[in-house]
Short mmCIF file of C-alpha atoms in Angstrom, two decimals:
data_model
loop_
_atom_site.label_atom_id
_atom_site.label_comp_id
_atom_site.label_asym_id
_atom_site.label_seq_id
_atom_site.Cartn_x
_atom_site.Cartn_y
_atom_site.Cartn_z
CA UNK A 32 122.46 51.52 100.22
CA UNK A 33 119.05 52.12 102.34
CA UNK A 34 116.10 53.52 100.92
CA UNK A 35 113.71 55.43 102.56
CA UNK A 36 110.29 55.11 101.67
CA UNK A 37 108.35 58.84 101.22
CA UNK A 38 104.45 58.88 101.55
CA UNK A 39 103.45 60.54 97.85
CA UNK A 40 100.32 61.90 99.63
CA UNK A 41 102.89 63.83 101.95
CA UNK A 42 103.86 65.63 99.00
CA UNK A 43 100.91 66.44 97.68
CA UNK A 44 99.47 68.35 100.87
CA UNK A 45 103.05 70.11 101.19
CA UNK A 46 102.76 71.00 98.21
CA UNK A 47 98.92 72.49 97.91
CA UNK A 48 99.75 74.22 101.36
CA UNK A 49 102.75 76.20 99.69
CA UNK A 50 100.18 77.55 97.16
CA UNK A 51 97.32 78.61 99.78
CA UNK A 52 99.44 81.79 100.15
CA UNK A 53 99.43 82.56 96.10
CA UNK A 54 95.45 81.12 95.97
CA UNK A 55 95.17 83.83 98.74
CA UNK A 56 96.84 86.82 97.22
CA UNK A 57 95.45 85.81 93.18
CA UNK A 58 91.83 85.98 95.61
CA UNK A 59 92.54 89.51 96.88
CA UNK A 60 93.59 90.48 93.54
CA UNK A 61 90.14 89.68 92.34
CA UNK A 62 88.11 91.15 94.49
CA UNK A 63 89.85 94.12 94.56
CA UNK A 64 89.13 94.12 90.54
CA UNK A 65 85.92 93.38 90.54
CA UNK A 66 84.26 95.16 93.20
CA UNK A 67 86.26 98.23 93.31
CA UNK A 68 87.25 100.58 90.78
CA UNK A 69 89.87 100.00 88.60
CA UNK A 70 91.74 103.20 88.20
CA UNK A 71 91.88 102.45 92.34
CA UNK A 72 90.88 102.86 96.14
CA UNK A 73 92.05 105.56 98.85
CA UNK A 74 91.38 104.58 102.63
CA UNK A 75 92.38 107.82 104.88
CA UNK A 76 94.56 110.02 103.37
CA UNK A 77 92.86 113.09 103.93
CA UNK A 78 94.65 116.17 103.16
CA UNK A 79 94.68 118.84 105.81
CA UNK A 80 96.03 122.36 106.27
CA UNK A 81 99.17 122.23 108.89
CA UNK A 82 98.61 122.11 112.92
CA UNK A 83 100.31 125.52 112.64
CA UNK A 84 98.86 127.76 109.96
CA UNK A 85 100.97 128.09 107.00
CA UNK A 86 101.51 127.61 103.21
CA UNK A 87 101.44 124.04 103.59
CA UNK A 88 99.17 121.19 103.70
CA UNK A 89 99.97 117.57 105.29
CA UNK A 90 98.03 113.86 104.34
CA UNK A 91 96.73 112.00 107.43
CA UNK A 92 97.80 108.20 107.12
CA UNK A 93 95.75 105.30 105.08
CA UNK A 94 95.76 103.36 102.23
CA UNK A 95 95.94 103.28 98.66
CA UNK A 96 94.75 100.21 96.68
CA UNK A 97 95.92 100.42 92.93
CA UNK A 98 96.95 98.00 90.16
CA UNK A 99 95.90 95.01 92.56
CA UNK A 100 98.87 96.45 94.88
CA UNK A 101 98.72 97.95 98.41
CA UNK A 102 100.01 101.02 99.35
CA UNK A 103 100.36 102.38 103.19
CA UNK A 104 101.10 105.01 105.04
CA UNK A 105 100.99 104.81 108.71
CA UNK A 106 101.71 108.22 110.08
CA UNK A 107 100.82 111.94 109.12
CA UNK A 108 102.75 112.98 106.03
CA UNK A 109 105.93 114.37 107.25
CA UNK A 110 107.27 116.63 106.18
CA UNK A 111 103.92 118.48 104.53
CA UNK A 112 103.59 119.39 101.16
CA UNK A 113 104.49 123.12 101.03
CA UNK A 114 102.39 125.06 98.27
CA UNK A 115 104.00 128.35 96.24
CA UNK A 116 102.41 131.30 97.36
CA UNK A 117 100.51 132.87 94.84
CA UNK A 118 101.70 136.23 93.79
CA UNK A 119 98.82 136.82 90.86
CA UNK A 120 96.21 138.94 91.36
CA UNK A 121 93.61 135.66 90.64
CA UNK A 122 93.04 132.60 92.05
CA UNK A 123 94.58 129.26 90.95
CA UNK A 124 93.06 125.45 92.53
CA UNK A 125 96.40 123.12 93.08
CA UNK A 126 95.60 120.02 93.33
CA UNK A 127 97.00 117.25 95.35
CA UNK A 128 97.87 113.08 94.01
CA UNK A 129 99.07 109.89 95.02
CA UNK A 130 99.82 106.62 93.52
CA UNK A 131 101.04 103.57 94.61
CA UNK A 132 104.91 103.11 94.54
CA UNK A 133 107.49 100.15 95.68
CA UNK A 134 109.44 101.11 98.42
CA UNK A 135 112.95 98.84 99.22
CA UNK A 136 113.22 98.16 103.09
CA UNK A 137 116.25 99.19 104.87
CA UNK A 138 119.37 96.86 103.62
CA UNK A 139 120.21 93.73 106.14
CA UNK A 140 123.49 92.38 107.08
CA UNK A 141 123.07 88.93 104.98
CA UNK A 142 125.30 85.90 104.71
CA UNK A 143 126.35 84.44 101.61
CA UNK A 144 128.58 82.01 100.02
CA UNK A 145 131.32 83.52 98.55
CA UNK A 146 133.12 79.91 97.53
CA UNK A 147 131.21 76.71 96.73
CA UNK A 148 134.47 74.64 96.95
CA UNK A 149 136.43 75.82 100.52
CA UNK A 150 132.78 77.02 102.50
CA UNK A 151 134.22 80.13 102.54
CA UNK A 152 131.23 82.73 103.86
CA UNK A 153 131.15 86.55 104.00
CA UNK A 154 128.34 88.93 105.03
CA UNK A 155 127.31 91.58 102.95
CA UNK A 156 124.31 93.99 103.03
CA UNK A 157 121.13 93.17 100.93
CA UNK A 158 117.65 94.64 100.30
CA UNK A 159 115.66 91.77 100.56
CA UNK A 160 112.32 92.96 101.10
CA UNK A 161 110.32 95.42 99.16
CA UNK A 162 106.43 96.62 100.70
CA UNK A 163 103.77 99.04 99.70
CA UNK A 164 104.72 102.65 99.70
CA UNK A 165 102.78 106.36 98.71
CA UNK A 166 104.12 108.32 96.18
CA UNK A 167 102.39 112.10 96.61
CA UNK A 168 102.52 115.11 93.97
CA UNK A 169 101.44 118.34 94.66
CA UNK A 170 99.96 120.13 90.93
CA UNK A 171 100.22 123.50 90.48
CA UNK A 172 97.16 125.30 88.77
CA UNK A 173 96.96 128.77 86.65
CA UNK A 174 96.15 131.87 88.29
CA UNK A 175 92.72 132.57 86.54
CA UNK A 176 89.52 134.72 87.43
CA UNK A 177 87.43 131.32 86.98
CA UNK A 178 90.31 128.94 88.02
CA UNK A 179 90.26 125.22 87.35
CA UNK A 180 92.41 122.46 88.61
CA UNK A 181 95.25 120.91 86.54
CA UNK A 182 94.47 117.43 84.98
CA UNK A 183 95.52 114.25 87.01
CA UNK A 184 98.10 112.15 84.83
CA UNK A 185 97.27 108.69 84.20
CA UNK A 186 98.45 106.05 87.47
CA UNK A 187 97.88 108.89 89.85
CA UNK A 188 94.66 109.61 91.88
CA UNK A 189 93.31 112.76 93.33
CA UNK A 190 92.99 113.34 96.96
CA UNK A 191 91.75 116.50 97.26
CA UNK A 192 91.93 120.46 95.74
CA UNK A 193 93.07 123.52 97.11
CA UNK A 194 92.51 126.63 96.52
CA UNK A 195 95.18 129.21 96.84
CA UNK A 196 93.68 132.77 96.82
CA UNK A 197 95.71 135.97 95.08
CA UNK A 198 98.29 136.81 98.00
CA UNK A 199 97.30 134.32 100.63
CA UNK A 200 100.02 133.51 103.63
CA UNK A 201 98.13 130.11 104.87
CA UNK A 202 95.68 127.95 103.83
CA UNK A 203 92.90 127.01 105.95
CA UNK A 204 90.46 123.95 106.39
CA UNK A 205 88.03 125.95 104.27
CA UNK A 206 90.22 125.73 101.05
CA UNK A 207 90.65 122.17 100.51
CA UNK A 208 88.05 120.25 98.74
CA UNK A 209 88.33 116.75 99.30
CA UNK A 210 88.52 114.15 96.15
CA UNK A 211 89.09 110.72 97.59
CA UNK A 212 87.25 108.26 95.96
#
């Protein structure tokens, strides 16, 4: 039987260049936490009344950073979020969120093993990757003569208000406040 000799110091340097990527990403995490604000970050994501005026409003594309995770959206919101017309004779503010969600790629035709002993090998479809998605919510508010917004729930950040007027068929530029942080 031969031996071959392996260089320990080989190992070593294999092994701390495996971990630069997890050094790397622990790194990010950090700054992230410590310079920015914990509840989390928007980048873009401004919310915009539709190219043709209507009850709805879209979200141009960015970034959300949140629980040391990053979230992206790379084109306009499609489609927009569509906002119930108000049929009160007062205003209400809705108000529009987003939080940072998990999103499963498309599934892959995969190999696999299905039988140690005869090699036998099948293909079947996985999910093997999972990136950084945008989860959006649009809040309803109450029809009041001094309206105010509905609360955010905790894990979700506000990107901006609108305010729906008493019979309104569109909603302009005018009537969004933005809330990005």
């Amino acid at each position: 039987m031969h031996k071959v000799k392996v260089n320990p110091t080989a190992e070593i340097v294999a092994e701390d260049i495996g971990r630069i990527g997890d050094y790397s990403e622990e790194g990010f995490g950090y700054v992230l936490e410590d310079f920015l604000i914990d509840e989390g970050v928007v980048a873009g994501l401004e919310v915009i009344p539709t190219a043709t005026p209507s009850m709805a409003v879209s979200i141009l594309s960015g970034r959300i950073y949140q629980e040391r995770r990053q979230g992206q959206q790379d084109e306009q919101l499609t489609p927009p979020l569509v906002i119930v017309s108000n049929t009160s004779s007062f205003p209400r503010i809705d108000r529009v969120i987003a939080r940072y969600q998990a999103v499963e790629d498309e599934p892959e035709l995969r190999n696999y093993l299905v039988d140690v002993v005869t090699r036998e090998v099948s293909k079947q479809e996985f999910k093997t990757r999972i990136r950084g998605g945008i989860a959006y919510q649009l809040l309803e508010g109450t029809p009041s003569p001094v309206p105010a917004p509905p609360s955010v729930p905790e894990g979700w950040l506000p990107l901006a208000q609108v305010k729906v007027g008493a019979g309104v068929v569109q909603i302009l530029e005018a009537d969004i406040v933005d809330e990005r942080q």
